[in-house]
JSON list of C-alpha atoms in Angstrom, two decimals:
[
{"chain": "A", "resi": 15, "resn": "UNK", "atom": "CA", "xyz": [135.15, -100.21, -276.20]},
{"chain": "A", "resi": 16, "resn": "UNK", "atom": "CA", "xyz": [133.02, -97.46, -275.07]},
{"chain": "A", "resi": 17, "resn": "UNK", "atom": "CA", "xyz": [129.51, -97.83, -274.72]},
{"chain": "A", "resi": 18, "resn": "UNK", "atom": "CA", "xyz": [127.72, -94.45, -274.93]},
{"chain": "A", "resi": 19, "resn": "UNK", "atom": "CA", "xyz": [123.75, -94.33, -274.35]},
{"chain": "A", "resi": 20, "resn": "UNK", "atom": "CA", "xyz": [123.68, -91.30, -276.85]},
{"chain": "A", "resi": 21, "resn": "UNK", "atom": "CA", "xyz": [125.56, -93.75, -279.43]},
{"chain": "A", "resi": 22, "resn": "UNK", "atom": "CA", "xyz": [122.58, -96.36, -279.27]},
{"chain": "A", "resi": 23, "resn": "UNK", "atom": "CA", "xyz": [119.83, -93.02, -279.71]},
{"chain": "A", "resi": 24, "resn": "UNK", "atom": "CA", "xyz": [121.32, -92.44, -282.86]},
{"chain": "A", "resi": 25, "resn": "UNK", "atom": "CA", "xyz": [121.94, -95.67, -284.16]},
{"chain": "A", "resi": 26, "resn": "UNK", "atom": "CA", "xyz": [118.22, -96.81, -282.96]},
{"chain": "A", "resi": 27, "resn": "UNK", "atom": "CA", "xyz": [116.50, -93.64, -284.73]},
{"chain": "A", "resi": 28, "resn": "UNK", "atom": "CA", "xyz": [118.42, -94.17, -287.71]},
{"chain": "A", "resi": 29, "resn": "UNK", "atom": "CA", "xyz": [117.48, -97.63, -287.93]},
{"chain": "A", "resi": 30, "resn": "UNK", "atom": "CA", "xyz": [114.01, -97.43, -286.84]},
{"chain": "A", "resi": 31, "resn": "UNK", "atom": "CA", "xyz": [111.93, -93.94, -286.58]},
{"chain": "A", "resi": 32, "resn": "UNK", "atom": "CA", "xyz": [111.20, -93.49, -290.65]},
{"chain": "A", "resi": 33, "resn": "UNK", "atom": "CA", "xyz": [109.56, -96.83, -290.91]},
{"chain": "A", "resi": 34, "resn": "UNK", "atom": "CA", "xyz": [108.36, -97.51, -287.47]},
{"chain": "A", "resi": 35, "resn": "UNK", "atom": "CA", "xyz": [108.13, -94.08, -286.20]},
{"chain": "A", "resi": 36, "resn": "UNK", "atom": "CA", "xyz": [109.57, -95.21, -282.69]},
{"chain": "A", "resi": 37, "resn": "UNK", "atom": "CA", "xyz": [112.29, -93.17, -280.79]},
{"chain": "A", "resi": 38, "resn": "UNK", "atom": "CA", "xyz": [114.84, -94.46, -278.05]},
{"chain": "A", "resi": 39, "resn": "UNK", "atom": "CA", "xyz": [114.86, -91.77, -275.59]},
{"chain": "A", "resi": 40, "resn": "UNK", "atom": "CA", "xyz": [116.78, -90.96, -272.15]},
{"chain": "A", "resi": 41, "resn": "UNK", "atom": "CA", "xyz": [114.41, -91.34, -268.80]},
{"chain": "A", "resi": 42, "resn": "UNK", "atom": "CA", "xyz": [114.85, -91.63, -265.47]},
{"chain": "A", "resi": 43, "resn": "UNK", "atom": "CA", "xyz": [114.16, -94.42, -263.16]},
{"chain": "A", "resi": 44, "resn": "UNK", "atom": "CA", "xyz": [111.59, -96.12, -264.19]},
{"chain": "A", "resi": 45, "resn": "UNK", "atom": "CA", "xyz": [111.89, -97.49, -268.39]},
{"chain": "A", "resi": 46, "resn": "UNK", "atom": "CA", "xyz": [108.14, -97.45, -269.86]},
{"chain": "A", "resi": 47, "resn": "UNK", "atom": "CA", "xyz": [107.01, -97.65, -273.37]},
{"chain": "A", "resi": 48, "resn": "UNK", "atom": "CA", "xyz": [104.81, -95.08, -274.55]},
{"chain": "A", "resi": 49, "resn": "UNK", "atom": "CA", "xyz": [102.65, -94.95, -277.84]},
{"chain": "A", "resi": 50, "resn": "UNK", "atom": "CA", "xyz": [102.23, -92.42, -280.38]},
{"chain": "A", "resi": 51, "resn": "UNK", "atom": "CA", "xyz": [99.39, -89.29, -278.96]},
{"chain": "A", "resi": 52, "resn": "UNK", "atom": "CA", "xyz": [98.02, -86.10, -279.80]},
{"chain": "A", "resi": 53, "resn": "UNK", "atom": "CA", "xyz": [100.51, -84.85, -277.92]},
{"chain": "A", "resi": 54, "resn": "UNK", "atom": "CA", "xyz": [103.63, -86.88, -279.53]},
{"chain": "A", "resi": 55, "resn": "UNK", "atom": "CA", "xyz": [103.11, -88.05, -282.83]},
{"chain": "A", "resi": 56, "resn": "UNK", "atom": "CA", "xyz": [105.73, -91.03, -282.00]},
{"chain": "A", "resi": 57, "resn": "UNK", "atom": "CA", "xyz": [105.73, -93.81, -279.87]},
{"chain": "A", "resi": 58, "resn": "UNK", "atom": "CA", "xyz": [108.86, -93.42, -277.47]},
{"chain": "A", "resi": 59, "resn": "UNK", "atom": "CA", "xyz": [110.71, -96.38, -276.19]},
{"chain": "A", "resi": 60, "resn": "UNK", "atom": "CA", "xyz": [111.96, -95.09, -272.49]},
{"chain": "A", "resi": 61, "resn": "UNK", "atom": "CA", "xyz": [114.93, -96.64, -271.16]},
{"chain": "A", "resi": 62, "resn": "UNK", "atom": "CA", "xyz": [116.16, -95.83, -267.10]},
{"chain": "A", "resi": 63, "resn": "UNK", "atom": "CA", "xyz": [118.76, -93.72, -265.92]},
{"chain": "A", "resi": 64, "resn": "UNK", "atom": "CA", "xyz": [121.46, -93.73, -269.39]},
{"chain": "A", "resi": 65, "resn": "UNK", "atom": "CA", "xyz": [121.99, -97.24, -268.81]},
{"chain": "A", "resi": 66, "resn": "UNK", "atom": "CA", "xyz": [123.20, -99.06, -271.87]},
{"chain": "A", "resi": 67, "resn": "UNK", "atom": "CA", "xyz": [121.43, -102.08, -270.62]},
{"chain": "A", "resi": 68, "resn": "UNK", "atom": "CA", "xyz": [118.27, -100.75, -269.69]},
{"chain": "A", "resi": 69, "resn": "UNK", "atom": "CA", "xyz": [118.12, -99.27, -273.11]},
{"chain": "A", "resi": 70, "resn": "UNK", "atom": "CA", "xyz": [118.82, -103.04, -274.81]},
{"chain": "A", "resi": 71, "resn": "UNK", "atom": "CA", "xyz": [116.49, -104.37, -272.70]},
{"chain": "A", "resi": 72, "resn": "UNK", "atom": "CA", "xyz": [113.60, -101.97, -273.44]},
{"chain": "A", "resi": 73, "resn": "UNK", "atom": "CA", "xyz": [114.22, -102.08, -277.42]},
{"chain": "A", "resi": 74, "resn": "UNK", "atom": "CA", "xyz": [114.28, -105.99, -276.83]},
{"chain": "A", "resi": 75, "resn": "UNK", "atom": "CA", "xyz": [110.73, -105.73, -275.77]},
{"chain": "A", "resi": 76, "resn": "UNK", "atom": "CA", "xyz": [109.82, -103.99, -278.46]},
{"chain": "A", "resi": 77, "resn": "UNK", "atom": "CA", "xyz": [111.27, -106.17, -280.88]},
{"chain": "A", "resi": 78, "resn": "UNK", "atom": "CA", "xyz": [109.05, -109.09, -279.39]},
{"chain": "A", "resi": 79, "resn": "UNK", "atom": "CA", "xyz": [105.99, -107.00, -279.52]},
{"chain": "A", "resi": 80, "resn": "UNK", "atom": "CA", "xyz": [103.84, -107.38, -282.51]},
{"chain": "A", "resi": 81, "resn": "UNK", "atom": "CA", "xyz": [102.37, -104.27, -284.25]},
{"chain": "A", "resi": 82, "resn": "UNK", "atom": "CA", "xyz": [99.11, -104.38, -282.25]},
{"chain": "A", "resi": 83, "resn": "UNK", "atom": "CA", "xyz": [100.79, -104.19, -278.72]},
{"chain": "A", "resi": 84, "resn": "UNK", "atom": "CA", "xyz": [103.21, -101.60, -280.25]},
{"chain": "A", "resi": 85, "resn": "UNK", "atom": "CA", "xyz": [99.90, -99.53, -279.75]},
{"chain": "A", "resi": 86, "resn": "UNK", "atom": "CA", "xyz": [99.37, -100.10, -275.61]},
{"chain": "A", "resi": 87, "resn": "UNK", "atom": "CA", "xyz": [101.45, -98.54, -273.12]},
{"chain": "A", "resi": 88, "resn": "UNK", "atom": "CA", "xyz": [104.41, -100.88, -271.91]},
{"chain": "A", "resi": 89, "resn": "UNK", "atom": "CA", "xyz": [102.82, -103.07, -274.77]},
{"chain": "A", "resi": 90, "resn": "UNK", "atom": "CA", "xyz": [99.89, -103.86, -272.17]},
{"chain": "A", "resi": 91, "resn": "UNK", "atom": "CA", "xyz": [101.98, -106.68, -270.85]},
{"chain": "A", "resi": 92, "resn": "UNK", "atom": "CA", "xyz": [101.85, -107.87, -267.56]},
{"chain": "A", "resi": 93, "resn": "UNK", "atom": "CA", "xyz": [104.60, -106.84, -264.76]},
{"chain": "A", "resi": 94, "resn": "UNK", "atom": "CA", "xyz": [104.59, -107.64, -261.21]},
{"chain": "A", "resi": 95, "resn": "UNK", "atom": "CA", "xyz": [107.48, -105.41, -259.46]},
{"chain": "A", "resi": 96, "resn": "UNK", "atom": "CA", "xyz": [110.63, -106.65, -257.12]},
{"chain": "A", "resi": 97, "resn": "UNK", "atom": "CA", "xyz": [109.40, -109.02, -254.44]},
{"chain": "A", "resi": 98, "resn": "UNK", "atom": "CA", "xyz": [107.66, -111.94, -256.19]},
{"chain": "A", "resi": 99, "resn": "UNK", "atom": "CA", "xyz": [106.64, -115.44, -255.00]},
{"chain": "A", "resi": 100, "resn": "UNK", "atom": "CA", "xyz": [108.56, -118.34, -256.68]},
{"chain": "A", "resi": 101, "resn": "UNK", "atom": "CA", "xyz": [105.50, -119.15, -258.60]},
{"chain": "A", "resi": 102, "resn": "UNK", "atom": "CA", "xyz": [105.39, -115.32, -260.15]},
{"chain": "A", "resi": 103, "resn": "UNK", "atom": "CA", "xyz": [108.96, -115.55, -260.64]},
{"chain": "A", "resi": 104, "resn": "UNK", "atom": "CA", "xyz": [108.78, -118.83, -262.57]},
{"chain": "A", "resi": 105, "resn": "UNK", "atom": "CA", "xyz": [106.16, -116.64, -264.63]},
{"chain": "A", "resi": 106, "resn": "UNK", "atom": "CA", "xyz": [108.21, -113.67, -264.76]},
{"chain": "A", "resi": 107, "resn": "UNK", "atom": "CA", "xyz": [111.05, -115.87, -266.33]},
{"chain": "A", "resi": 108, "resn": "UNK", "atom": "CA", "xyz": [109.06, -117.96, -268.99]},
{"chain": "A", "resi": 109, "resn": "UNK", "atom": "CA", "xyz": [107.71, -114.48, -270.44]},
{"chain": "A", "resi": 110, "resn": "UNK", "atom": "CA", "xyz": [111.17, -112.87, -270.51]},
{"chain": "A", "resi": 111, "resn": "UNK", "atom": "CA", "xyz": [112.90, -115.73, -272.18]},
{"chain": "A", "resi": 112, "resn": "UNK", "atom": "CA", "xyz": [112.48, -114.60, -275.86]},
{"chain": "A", "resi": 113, "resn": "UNK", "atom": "CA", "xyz": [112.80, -110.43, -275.12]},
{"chain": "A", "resi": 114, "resn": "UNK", "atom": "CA", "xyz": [116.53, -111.71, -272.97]},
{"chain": "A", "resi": 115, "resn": "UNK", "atom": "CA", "xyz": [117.37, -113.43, -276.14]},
{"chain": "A", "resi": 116, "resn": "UNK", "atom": "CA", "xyz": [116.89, -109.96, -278.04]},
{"chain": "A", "resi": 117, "resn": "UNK", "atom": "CA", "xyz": [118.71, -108.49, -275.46]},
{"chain": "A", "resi": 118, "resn": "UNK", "atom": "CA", "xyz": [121.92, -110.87, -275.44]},
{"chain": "A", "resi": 119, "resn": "UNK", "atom": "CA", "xyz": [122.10, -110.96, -279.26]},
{"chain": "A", "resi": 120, "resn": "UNK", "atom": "CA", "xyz": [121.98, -107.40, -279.30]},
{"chain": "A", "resi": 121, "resn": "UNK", "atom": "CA", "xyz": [124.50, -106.89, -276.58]},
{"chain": "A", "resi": 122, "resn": "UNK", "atom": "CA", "xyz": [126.96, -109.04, -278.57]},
{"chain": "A", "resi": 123, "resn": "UNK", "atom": "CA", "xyz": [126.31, -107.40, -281.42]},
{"chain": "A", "resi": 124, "resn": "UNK", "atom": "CA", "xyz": [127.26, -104.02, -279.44]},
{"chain": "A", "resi": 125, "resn": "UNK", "atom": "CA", "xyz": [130.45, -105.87, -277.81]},
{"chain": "A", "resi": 126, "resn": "UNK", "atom": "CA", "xyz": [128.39, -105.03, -274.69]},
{"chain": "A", "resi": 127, "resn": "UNK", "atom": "CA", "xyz": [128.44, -107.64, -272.16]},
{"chain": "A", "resi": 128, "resn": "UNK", "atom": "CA", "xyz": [125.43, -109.15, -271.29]},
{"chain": "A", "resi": 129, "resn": "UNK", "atom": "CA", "xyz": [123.66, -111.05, -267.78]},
{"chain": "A", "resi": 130, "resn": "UNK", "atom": "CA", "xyz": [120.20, -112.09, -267.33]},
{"chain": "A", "resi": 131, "resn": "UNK", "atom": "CA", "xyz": [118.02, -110.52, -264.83]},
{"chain": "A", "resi": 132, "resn": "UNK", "atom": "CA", "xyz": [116.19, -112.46, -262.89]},
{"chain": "A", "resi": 133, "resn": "UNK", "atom": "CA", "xyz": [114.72, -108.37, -261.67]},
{"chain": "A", "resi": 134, "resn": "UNK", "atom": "CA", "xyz": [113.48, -110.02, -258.14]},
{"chain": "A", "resi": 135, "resn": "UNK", "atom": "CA", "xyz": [116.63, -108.81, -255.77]},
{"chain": "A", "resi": 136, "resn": "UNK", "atom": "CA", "xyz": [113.26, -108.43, -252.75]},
{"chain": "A", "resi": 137, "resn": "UNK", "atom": "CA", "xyz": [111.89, -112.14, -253.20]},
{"chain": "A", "resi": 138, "resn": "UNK", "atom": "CA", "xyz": [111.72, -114.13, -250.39]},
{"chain": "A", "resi": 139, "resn": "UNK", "atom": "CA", "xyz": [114.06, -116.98, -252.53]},
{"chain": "A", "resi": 140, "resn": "UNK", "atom": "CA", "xyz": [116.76, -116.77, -254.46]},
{"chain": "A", "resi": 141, "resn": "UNK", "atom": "CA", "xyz": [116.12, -117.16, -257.68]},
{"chain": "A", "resi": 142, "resn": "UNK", "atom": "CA", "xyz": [118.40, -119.70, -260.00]},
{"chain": "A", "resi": 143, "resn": "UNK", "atom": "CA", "xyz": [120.31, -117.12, -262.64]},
{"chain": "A", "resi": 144, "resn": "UNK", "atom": "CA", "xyz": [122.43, -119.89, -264.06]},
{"chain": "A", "resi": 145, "resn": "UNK", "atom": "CA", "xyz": [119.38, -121.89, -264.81]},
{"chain": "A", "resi": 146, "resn": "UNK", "atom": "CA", "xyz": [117.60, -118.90, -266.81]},
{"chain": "A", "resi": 147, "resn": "UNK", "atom": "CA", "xyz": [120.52, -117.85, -268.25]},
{"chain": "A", "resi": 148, "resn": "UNK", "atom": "CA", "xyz": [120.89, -121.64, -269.52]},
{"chain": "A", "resi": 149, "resn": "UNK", "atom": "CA", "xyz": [117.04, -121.31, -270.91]},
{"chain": "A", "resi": 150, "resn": "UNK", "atom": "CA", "xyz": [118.08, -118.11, -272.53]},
{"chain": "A", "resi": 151, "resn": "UNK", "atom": "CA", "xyz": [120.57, -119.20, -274.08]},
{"chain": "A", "resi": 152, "resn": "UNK", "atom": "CA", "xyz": [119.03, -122.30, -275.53]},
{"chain": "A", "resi": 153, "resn": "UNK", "atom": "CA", "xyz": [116.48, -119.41, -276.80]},
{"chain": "A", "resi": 154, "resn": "UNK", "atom": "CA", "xyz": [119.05, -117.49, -278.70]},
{"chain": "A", "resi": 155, "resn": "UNK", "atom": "CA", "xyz": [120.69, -120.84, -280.33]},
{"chain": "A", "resi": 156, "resn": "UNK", "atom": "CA", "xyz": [117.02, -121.61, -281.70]},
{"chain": "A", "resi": 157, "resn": "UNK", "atom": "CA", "xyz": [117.14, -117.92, -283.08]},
{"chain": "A", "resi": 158, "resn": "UNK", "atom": "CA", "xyz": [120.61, -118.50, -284.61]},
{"chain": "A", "resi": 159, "resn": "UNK", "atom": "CA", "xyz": [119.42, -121.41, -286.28]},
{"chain": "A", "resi": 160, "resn": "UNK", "atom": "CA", "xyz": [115.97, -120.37, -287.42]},
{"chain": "A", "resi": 161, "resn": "UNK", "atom": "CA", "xyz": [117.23, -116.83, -288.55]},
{"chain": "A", "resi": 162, "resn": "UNK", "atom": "CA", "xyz": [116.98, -113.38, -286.53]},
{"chain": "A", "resi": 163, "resn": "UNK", "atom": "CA", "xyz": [113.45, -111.53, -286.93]},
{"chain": "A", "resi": 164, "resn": "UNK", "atom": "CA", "xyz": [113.54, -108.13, -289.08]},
{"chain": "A", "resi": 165, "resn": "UNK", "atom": "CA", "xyz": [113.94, -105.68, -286.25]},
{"chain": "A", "resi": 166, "resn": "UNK", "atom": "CA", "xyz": [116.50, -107.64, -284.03]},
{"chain": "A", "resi": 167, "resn": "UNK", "atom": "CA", "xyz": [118.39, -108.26, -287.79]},
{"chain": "A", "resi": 168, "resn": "UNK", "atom": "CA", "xyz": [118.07, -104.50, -288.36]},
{"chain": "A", "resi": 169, "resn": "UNK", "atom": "CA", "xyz": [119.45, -103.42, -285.53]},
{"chain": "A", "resi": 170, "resn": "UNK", "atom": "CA", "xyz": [122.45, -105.97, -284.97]},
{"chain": "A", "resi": 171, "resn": "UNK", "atom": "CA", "xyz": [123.80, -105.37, -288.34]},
{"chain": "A", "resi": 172, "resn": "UNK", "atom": "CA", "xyz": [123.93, -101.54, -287.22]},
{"chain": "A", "resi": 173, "resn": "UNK", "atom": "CA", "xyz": [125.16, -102.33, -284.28]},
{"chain": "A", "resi": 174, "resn": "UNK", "atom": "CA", "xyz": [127.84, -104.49, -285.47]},
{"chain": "A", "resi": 175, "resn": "UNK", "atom": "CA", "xyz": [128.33, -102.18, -288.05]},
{"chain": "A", "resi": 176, "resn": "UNK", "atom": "CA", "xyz": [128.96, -99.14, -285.84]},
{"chain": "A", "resi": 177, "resn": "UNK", "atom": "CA", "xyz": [130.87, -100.90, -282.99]},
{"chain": "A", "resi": 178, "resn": "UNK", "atom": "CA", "xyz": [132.69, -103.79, -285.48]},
{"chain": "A", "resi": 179, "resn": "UNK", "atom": "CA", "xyz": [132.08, -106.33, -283.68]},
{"chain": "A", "resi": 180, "resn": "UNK", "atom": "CA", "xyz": [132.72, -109.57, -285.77]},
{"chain": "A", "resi": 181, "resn": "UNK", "atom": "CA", "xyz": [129.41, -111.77, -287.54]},
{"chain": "A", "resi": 182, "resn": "UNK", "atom": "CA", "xyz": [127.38, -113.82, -284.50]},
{"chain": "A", "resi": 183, "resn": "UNK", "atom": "CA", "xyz": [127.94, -117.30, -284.19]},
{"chain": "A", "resi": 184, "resn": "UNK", "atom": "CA", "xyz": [126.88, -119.86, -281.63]},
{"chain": "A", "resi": 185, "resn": "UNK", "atom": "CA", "xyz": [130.07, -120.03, -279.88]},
{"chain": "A", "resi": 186, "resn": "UNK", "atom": "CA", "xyz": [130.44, -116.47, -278.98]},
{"chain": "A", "resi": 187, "resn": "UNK", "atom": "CA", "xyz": [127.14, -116.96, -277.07]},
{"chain": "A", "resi": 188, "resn": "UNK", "atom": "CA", "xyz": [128.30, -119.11, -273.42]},
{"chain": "A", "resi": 189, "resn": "UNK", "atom": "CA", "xyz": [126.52, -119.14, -270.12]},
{"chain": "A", "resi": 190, "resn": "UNK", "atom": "CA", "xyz": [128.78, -117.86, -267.28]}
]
């Protein structure tokens, strides 16, 4: 199956810019998330490079952040770059359990395959993937079971729709 970034553009505007007035567009390296200005009367979700993944990922964010921090650039939260401490790493994971989740359950929805990032490749320790990806994963089994939120149902229906990829269950989920 072939994953086009243009593909996910279209299926996101669709989906989302008449009632949340929030594009998907094409950057470069860094992905940021910009609000509506005077200069663009939209807010912009930016995703790196044409990667599929950074594009999930970015729109996964978004679907965690409530309408208030939909108003703040990057959704005012918090980032500390490559090259964190253990203790800002164990931070860096606890936030980006529930926005992962959004991103696996999308991915599957996309028949896209999906690994954590653990996003800290200059750290002076190696950070346990297998171990997040097990916390992510019990994150997206809670989700499962307690229903998907609006947006994240919105767009895995389209995506599923678009790229027929079969309903979501629990077993199609598995930490690798």
């Amino acid at each position: 199956m072939k994953h086009e970034y243009q593909d996910l553009i279209t299926i996101f505007d669709n989906t989302f810019f008449e009632d949340f007035q929030t594009r998907l567009e094409l950057g470069t390296d860094e992905p940021i998330y910009l609000p509506a200005s005077e200069q663009t009367p939209f807010h912009r979700i930016v995703f790196a490079n044409g990667f599929f993944s950074s594009a999930l990922h970015e729109i996964s964010h978004w679907c965690v952040a409530g309408p208030q921090r939909r108003l703040l650039e990057d959704f005012g939260y918090w980032y500390e770059p490559d090259g964190r401490t253990q203790a800002r790493q164990e931070e860096f994971e606890r936030v980006e359990v529930r926005p992962q989740a959004y991103e696996w359950i999308l991915s599957q929805s996309a028949g896209f395959p999906f690994t954590v990032s653990c996003d800290n490749l200059n750290g002076d320790f190696e950070p346990n993937r297998i171990a997040f990806m097990t916390r992510v994963h019990r994150e997206v089994l809670d989700i499962l079971k307690s229903g998907l939120p609006h947006r994240v149902k919105l767009l895995s229906e389209a995506l599923r729709a678009f790229y027929q990829t079969p309903q979501l269950t629990e077993e199609v989920f598995v930490v690798t």
